[in-house]
């Protein structure tokens, strides 16, 4: 087995940092993003807040009324998800420019595997036998990983004017916990530069002093039960046998046995985005005019087929969308046995689906759409 090196990158106080970037007058002020505090009577929660506000004890998921009490002078803002999604897309594109194996886990965090077998440009393998017969990465290889993390941070800062932190470890769990250790306020030599590296041989010791709630799979309820028996740290959990852990965590017991020893076998799963090409039309007035409907539908199918052909793409699933009066929307789809790139097949199958709509539902039609899901060409 080849030892892995995984980076976990997470933006610092993401929503709040984006808001600060957009409105420089908020700099150095406590900023809380979340529900309307309504002068302390608001009922929602805090999405996040910047580090100035965290000094007052405000944190994510806290009732907004409590945040108001702790820090009434903060700038309170509603979340602007559309903006955060756009910024997130830019950040993920920057990261993807550095590595092929990227798993985005939320708007502001991603795992990056930097030594997959397929990627020789970032292949950092250097044969040295590890304790479990693994091929270990050399010290230089880990240093190279740290440089890569710093380059990503630098480019995100230059292009998006936003800061992030990185954890680097031999697996996802250790990388994520290392990233938390890298977060602001950055103090001490290891954390001062926003990257914390925990090498394979350090992972077990790194985990030991952590509070049990830092472990994925241990929430507040389980932690409360464990604490009653004086299990407070990961080191305490190491006293339990695999059997004991199975009693406590069921099927996840054996995984927990490994996790408390710094081992996590979950792989980085780059998302395989399913793309599709689609066109739709809304009629000026809801209609049942058969001629208009068929003509419009044929045009849509043709446009989709032409766009696929232009890009040299094949499809396997065709979807037809029909919105009737009153916004009632239905879809029907057909998956072919084999991928195809034939315009005739697309039109024929789409029209069959559409005719089923016409016979099943007599209401006037407001919108029509055709969509084809792209299939890998290698399957043809
Ligand atoms: P996080 O990465 O968990 O938090 P953060 O980026 O605000 O702060 P940190 O520096 O500690 O990473 O979450 C990312 C965004 O997700 C966060 O900016 C707002 C949103 N979020 C919520 O809306 N509710 C929540 O409970 C949490 C934890 C996050
Ligand atoms: Mg974050």
mmCIF file of C-alpha atoms in Angstrom, residues 36-300:
data_model
loop_
_atom_site.group_PDB
_atom_site.id
_atom_site.type_symbol
_atom_site.label_atom_id
_atom_site.label_comp_id
_atom_site.label_asym_id
_atom_site.label_seq_id
_atom_site.Cartn_x
_atom_site.Cartn_y
_atom_site.Cartn_z
ATOM 1 C CA UNK A 36 -32.414 38.755 11.785
ATOM 2 C CA UNK A 37 -31.675 39.456 15.496
ATOM 3 C CA UNK A 38 -34.793 41.705 15.747
ATOM 4 C CA UNK A 39 -33.313 43.617 18.644
ATOM 5 C CA UNK A 40 -32.712 40.431 20.623
ATOM 6 C CA UNK A 41 -36.099 38.825 19.845
ATOM 7 C CA UNK A 42 -35.052 37.066 16.638
ATOM 8 C CA UNK A 43 -35.702 33.324 16.490
ATOM 9 C CA UNK A 44 -33.137 31.982 14.007
ATOM 10 C CA UNK A 45 -29.498 31.052 14.439
ATOM 11 C CA UNK A 46 -26.016 32.308 13.596
ATOM 12 C CA UNK A 47 -24.637 30.900 10.312
ATOM 13 C CA UNK A 48 -21.146 32.086 11.136
ATOM 14 C CA UNK A 49 -19.276 35.114 12.426
ATOM 15 C CA UNK A 50 -15.832 36.598 12.006
ATOM 16 C CA UNK A 51 -13.030 36.183 14.535
ATOM 17 C CA UNK A 52 -13.757 39.564 16.129
ATOM 18 C CA UNK A 53 -17.238 38.321 17.035
ATOM 19 C CA UNK A 54 -15.870 34.940 18.193
ATOM 20 C CA UNK A 55 -13.922 36.831 20.873
ATOM 21 C CA UNK A 56 -17.317 37.628 22.430
ATOM 22 C CA UNK A 57 -18.251 33.941 22.465
ATOM 23 C CA UNK A 58 -20.479 34.048 19.368
ATOM 24 C CA UNK A 59 -20.341 30.924 17.171
ATOM 25 C CA UNK A 60 -22.159 29.047 14.383
ATOM 26 C CA UNK A 61 -25.569 27.531 15.235
ATOM 27 C CA UNK A 62 -25.965 29.731 18.341
ATOM 28 C CA UNK A 63 -29.436 31.328 18.698
ATOM 29 C CA UNK A 64 -29.235 34.790 17.133
ATOM 30 C CA UNK A 65 -30.885 36.263 20.255
ATOM 31 C CA UNK A 66 -27.943 35.005 22.316
ATOM 32 C CA UNK A 67 -25.434 36.423 19.823
ATOM 33 C CA UNK A 68 -27.221 39.769 20.153
ATOM 34 C CA UNK A 69 -26.855 39.649 23.935
ATOM 35 C CA UNK A 70 -23.181 38.753 23.737
ATOM 36 C CA UNK A 71 -22.313 41.325 21.107
ATOM 37 C CA UNK A 72 -25.067 43.898 20.441
ATOM 38 C CA UNK A 73 -22.652 46.192 18.582
ATOM 39 C CA UNK A 74 -21.808 43.589 15.947
ATOM 40 C CA UNK A 75 -22.773 44.104 12.305
ATOM 41 C CA UNK A 76 -25.632 41.607 11.773
ATOM 42 C CA UNK A 77 -26.134 40.520 8.151
ATOM 43 C CA UNK A 78 -28.483 38.085 6.394
ATOM 44 C CA UNK A 79 -26.720 35.320 4.410
ATOM 45 C CA UNK A 80 -26.268 35.941 0.688
ATOM 46 C CA UNK A 81 -26.048 32.358 -0.576
ATOM 47 C CA UNK A 82 -25.937 33.350 -4.206
ATOM 48 C CA UNK A 83 -22.758 35.350 -3.593
ATOM 49 C CA UNK A 84 -21.147 32.628 -1.458
ATOM 50 C CA UNK A 85 -21.867 29.997 -4.134
ATOM 51 C CA UNK A 86 -20.230 32.115 -6.798
ATOM 52 C CA UNK A 87 -17.156 32.704 -4.632
ATOM 53 C CA UNK A 88 -17.057 29.008 -3.735
ATOM 54 C CA UNK A 89 -17.023 28.054 -7.414
ATOM 55 C CA UNK A 90 -14.051 30.357 -8.035
ATOM 56 C CA UNK A 91 -12.176 28.873 -5.079
ATOM 57 C CA UNK A 92 -12.829 25.290 -6.167
ATOM 58 C CA UNK A 93 -11.632 26.123 -9.670
ATOM 59 C CA UNK A 94 -8.387 27.483 -8.238
ATOM 60 C CA UNK A 95 -7.906 24.276 -6.227
ATOM 61 C CA UNK A 96 -8.659 22.107 -9.261
ATOM 62 C CA UNK A 97 -5.897 23.933 -11.076
ATOM 63 C CA UNK A 98 -3.440 22.375 -8.611
ATOM 64 C CA UNK A 99 -4.626 18.778 -8.419
ATOM 65 C CA UNK A 100 -6.834 16.285 -10.196
ATOM 66 C CA UNK A 101 -8.204 14.509 -7.150
ATOM 67 C CA UNK A 102 -10.396 17.087 -5.446
ATOM 68 C CA UNK A 103 -13.469 16.273 -3.360
ATOM 69 C CA UNK A 104 -15.545 19.315 -2.522
ATOM 70 C CA UNK A 105 -17.417 18.633 0.727
ATOM 71 C CA UNK A 106 -19.206 21.914 1.264
ATOM 72 C CA UNK A 107 -19.178 25.455 -0.088
ATOM 73 C CA UNK A 108 -15.931 26.222 1.707
ATOM 74 C CA UNK A 109 -13.981 23.000 2.131
ATOM 75 C CA UNK A 110 -12.314 20.358 0.010
ATOM 76 C CA UNK A 111 -10.040 17.354 0.281
ATOM 77 C CA UNK A 112 -7.156 17.167 -2.139
ATOM 78 C CA UNK A 113 -5.245 13.956 -2.658
ATOM 79 C CA UNK A 114 -1.860 14.856 -3.966
ATOM 80 C CA UNK A 115 -0.288 11.539 -4.751
ATOM 81 C CA UNK A 116 -2.812 9.509 -6.689
ATOM 82 C CA UNK A 117 -1.193 6.869 -8.851
ATOM 83 C CA UNK A 118 -2.496 8.452 -12.034
ATOM 84 C CA UNK A 119 -1.092 11.920 -11.480
ATOM 85 C CA UNK A 120 2.634 11.858 -12.091
ATOM 86 C CA UNK A 121 3.046 15.601 -11.902
ATOM 87 C CA UNK A 122 2.155 15.473 -8.239
ATOM 88 C CA UNK A 123 3.216 11.906 -7.597
ATOM 89 C CA UNK A 124 5.210 12.133 -4.455
ATOM 90 C CA UNK A 125 6.048 8.541 -3.899
ATOM 91 C CA UNK A 126 9.443 7.610 -2.665
ATOM 92 C CA UNK A 127 9.950 3.993 -1.756
ATOM 93 C CA UNK A 128 10.802 3.429 1.859
ATOM 94 C CA UNK A 129 9.238 0.574 3.769
ATOM 95 C CA UNK A 130 6.827 1.665 6.492
ATOM 96 C CA UNK A 131 5.835 -0.301 9.586
ATOM 97 C CA UNK A 132 2.857 -1.984 7.904
ATOM 98 C CA UNK A 133 4.717 -2.886 4.740
ATOM 99 C CA UNK A 134 3.674 0.377 3.163
ATOM 100 C CA UNK A 135 5.630 2.562 0.840
ATOM 101 C CA UNK A 136 6.333 5.642 2.909
ATOM 102 C CA UNK A 137 6.703 9.139 1.579
ATOM 103 C CA UNK A 138 9.966 10.854 2.344
ATOM 104 C CA UNK A 139 10.317 13.987 4.470
ATOM 105 C CA UNK A 140 10.870 15.974 1.274
ATOM 106 C CA UNK A 141 7.611 14.660 -0.132
ATOM 107 C CA UNK A 142 5.671 15.933 2.868
ATOM 108 C CA UNK A 143 7.477 19.249 2.555
ATOM 109 C CA UNK A 144 6.452 19.376 -1.071
ATOM 110 C CA UNK A 145 2.843 18.834 0.002
ATOM 111 C CA UNK A 146 3.128 21.713 2.436
ATOM 112 C CA UNK A 147 4.470 23.947 -0.332
ATOM 113 C CA UNK A 148 1.545 22.980 -2.523
ATOM 114 C CA UNK A 149 -0.901 23.917 0.260
ATOM 115 C CA UNK A 150 0.843 27.268 0.655
ATOM 116 C CA UNK A 151 0.648 27.876 -3.094
ATOM 117 C CA UNK A 152 -3.087 27.210 -3.057
ATOM 118 C CA UNK A 153 -3.562 29.557 -0.105
ATOM 119 C CA UNK A 154 -1.532 32.221 -1.862
ATOM 120 C CA UNK A 155 -3.467 31.987 -5.102
ATOM 121 C CA UNK A 156 -6.831 32.059 -3.301
ATOM 122 C CA UNK A 157 -5.675 35.134 -1.409
ATOM 123 C CA UNK A 158 -4.381 36.855 -4.541
ATOM 124 C CA UNK A 159 -7.340 36.086 -6.778
ATOM 125 C CA UNK A 160 -10.228 36.096 -4.307
ATOM 126 C CA UNK A 161 -8.771 38.174 -1.468
ATOM 127 C CA UNK A 162 -9.791 35.464 0.979
ATOM 128 C CA UNK A 163 -7.883 33.494 3.598
ATOM 129 C CA UNK A 164 -8.063 29.783 4.296
ATOM 130 C CA UNK A 165 -6.342 27.147 6.414
ATOM 131 C CA UNK A 166 -4.980 23.731 5.474
ATOM 132 C CA UNK A 167 -4.381 20.490 7.316
ATOM 133 C CA UNK A 168 -2.189 17.812 5.795
ATOM 134 C CA UNK A 169 -2.319 14.198 6.896
ATOM 135 C CA UNK A 170 -2.108 10.578 5.770
ATOM 136 C CA UNK A 171 -5.927 10.383 5.650
ATOM 137 C CA UNK A 172 -9.046 12.564 5.552
ATOM 138 C CA UNK A 173 -9.768 12.459 9.279
ATOM 139 C CA UNK A 174 -6.283 13.535 10.341
ATOM 140 C CA UNK A 175 -6.119 16.189 7.592
ATOM 141 C CA UNK A 176 -9.438 17.696 8.730
ATOM 142 C CA UNK A 177 -8.452 17.791 12.390
ATOM 143 C CA UNK A 178 -5.048 19.222 11.455
ATOM 144 C CA UNK A 179 -6.872 21.947 9.524
ATOM 145 C CA UNK A 180 -8.794 22.914 12.653
ATOM 146 C CA UNK A 181 -5.447 23.214 14.436
ATOM 147 C CA UNK A 182 -4.266 25.552 11.662
ATOM 148 C CA UNK A 183 -7.188 27.974 12.098
ATOM 149 C CA UNK A 184 -6.862 31.521 13.419
ATOM 150 C CA UNK A 185 -5.920 32.927 15.805
ATOM 151 C CA UNK A 186 -2.677 31.617 14.435
ATOM 152 C CA UNK A 187 -0.214 31.337 17.259
ATOM 153 C CA UNK A 188 2.926 29.305 17.711
ATOM 154 C CA UNK A 189 5.310 28.262 15.009
ATOM 155 C CA UNK A 190 3.351 25.309 13.568
ATOM 156 C CA UNK A 191 0.129 27.242 13.078
ATOM 157 C CA UNK A 192 1.478 30.657 12.262
ATOM 158 C CA UNK A 193 1.510 30.003 8.540
ATOM 159 C CA UNK A 194 -1.987 28.536 8.243
ATOM 160 C CA UNK A 195 -0.869 24.980 7.473
ATOM 161 C CA UNK A 196 -0.474 22.125 9.945
ATOM 162 C CA UNK A 197 1.202 18.928 8.793
ATOM 163 C CA UNK A 198 0.717 15.626 10.617
ATOM 164 C CA UNK A 199 2.755 12.840 9.064
ATOM 165 C CA UNK A 200 1.702 9.203 9.161
ATOM 166 C CA UNK A 201 4.107 8.310 11.962
ATOM 167 C CA UNK A 202 2.849 11.280 14.030
ATOM 168 C CA UNK A 203 -0.869 10.662 13.502
ATOM 169 C CA UNK A 204 -1.545 8.382 16.453
ATOM 170 C CA UNK A 205 0.160 10.682 18.968
ATOM 171 C CA UNK A 206 -1.518 13.723 17.396
ATOM 172 C CA UNK A 207 -4.944 12.209 18.031
ATOM 173 C CA UNK A 208 -4.401 11.124 21.644
ATOM 174 C CA UNK A 209 -4.920 14.414 23.538
ATOM 175 C CA UNK A 210 -7.972 15.427 21.475
ATOM 176 C CA UNK A 211 -11.372 15.713 23.079
ATOM 177 C CA UNK A 212 -13.659 12.807 22.093
ATOM 178 C CA UNK A 213 -16.050 15.197 20.329
ATOM 179 C CA UNK A 214 -13.359 15.987 17.764
ATOM 180 C CA UNK A 215 -13.807 12.437 16.461
ATOM 181 C CA UNK A 216 -16.107 12.092 13.469
ATOM 182 C CA UNK A 217 -19.024 9.919 14.610
ATOM 183 C CA UNK A 218 -19.062 11.149 18.209
ATOM 184 C CA UNK A 219 -21.733 13.766 18.763
ATOM 185 C CA UNK A 220 -22.888 15.454 21.941
ATOM 186 C CA UNK A 221 -25.142 12.578 23.049
ATOM 187 C CA UNK A 222 -22.540 9.819 22.674
ATOM 188 C CA UNK A 223 -19.919 12.082 24.234
ATOM 189 C CA UNK A 224 -22.135 12.633 27.298
ATOM 190 C CA UNK A 225 -22.481 8.863 27.775
ATOM 191 C CA UNK A 226 -18.736 8.346 27.375
ATOM 192 C CA UNK A 227 -17.870 11.158 29.765
ATOM 193 C CA UNK A 228 -19.989 9.553 32.476
ATOM 194 C CA UNK A 229 -17.528 6.651 32.370
ATOM 195 C CA UNK A 230 -14.592 9.064 32.351
ATOM 196 C CA UNK A 231 -13.726 8.743 28.700
ATOM 197 C CA UNK A 232 -12.802 12.304 27.757
ATOM 198 C CA UNK A 233 -9.961 12.107 25.278
ATOM 199 C CA UNK A 234 -9.087 9.977 22.290
ATOM 200 C CA UNK A 235 -6.341 8.390 24.422
ATOM 201 C CA UNK A 236 -9.054 7.247 26.864
ATOM 202 C CA UNK A 237 -10.934 5.574 24.009
ATOM 203 C CA UNK A 238 -7.808 3.603 23.091
ATOM 204 C CA UNK A 239 -8.285 1.663 26.329
ATOM 205 C CA UNK A 240 -11.410 0.101 24.837
ATOM 206 C CA UNK A 241 -11.217 -3.130 22.855
ATOM 207 C CA UNK A 242 -12.671 -3.443 19.371
ATOM 208 C CA UNK A 243 -15.455 -5.486 20.958
ATOM 209 C CA UNK A 244 -16.237 -2.735 23.515
ATOM 210 C CA UNK A 245 -16.369 -0.185 20.702
ATOM 211 C CA UNK A 246 -18.730 -2.402 18.718
ATOM 212 C CA UNK A 247 -21.040 -2.485 21.737
ATOM 213 C CA UNK A 248 -20.964 1.292 21.856
ATOM 214 C CA UNK A 249 -20.977 2.205 18.173
ATOM 215 C CA UNK A 250 -22.511 -0.864 16.519
ATOM 216 C CA UNK A 251 -21.269 -1.482 12.990
ATOM 217 C CA UNK A 252 -19.009 1.568 13.188
ATOM 218 C CA UNK A 253 -17.130 0.124 16.172
ATOM 219 C CA UNK A 254 -14.274 -1.427 14.217
ATOM 220 C CA UNK A 255 -13.869 1.767 12.194
ATOM 221 C CA UNK A 256 -13.720 3.724 15.475
ATOM 222 C CA UNK A 257 -11.061 1.319 16.762
ATOM 223 C CA UNK A 258 -8.854 2.338 13.835
ATOM 224 C CA UNK A 259 -9.803 6.016 13.948
ATOM 225 C CA UNK A 260 -8.706 6.499 17.545
ATOM 226 C CA UNK A 261 -5.345 5.161 16.359
ATOM 227 C CA UNK A 262 -5.133 7.790 13.624
ATOM 228 C CA UNK A 263 -6.212 5.462 10.819
ATOM 229 C CA UNK A 264 -9.020 6.287 8.402
ATOM 230 C CA UNK A 265 -9.408 4.358 5.163
ATOM 231 C CA UNK A 266 -12.024 6.579 3.523
ATOM 232 C CA UNK A 267 -10.896 7.662 0.094
ATOM 233 C CA UNK A 268 -10.994 11.075 -1.525
ATOM 234 C CA UNK A 269 -13.904 10.881 -3.958
ATOM 235 C CA UNK A 270 -13.732 13.458 -6.713
ATOM 236 C CA UNK A 271 -17.253 14.264 -7.780
ATOM 237 C CA UNK A 272 -18.176 12.921 -11.188
ATOM 238 C CA UNK A 273 -20.382 15.703 -12.280
ATOM 239 C CA UNK A 274 -23.197 14.492 -14.501
ATOM 240 C CA UNK A 275 -23.610 17.110 -17.125
ATOM 241 C CA UNK A 276 -26.546 17.593 -19.356
ATOM 242 C CA UNK A 277 -27.650 19.753 -22.232
ATOM 243 C CA UNK A 278 -31.151 21.134 -22.091
ATOM 244 C CA UNK A 279 -33.473 23.676 -23.666
ATOM 245 C CA UNK A 280 -36.871 24.916 -22.596
ATOM 246 C CA UNK A 281 -39.517 27.361 -23.728
ATOM 247 C CA UNK A 282 -42.308 29.108 -21.850
ATOM 248 C CA UNK A 283 -45.311 29.975 -24.013
ATOM 249 C CA UNK A 284 -46.664 33.492 -23.911
ATOM 250 C CA UNK A 285 -50.025 31.970 -23.092
ATOM 251 C CA UNK A 286 -50.794 28.475 -21.845
ATOM 252 C CA UNK A 287 -51.752 26.434 -24.886
ATOM 253 C CA UNK A 288 -53.126 23.138 -26.226
ATOM 254 C CA UNK A 289 -52.639 24.086 -29.888
ATOM 255 C CA UNK A 290 -51.227 20.786 -31.230
ATOM 256 C CA UNK A 291 -49.426 22.385 -34.134
ATOM 257 C CA UNK A 292 -47.688 24.975 -31.954
ATOM 258 C CA UNK A 293 -46.814 22.371 -29.324
ATOM 259 C CA UNK A 294 -45.317 19.869 -31.754
ATOM 260 C CA UNK A 295 -43.446 22.541 -33.714
ATOM 261 C CA UNK A 296 -41.988 24.030 -30.542
ATOM 262 C CA UNK A 297 -41.076 20.640 -29.193
ATOM 263 C CA UNK A 298 -39.311 19.587 -32.380
ATOM 264 C CA UNK A 299 -37.311 22.808 -32.322
ATOM 265 C CA UNK A 300 -36.210 22.186 -28.741
#
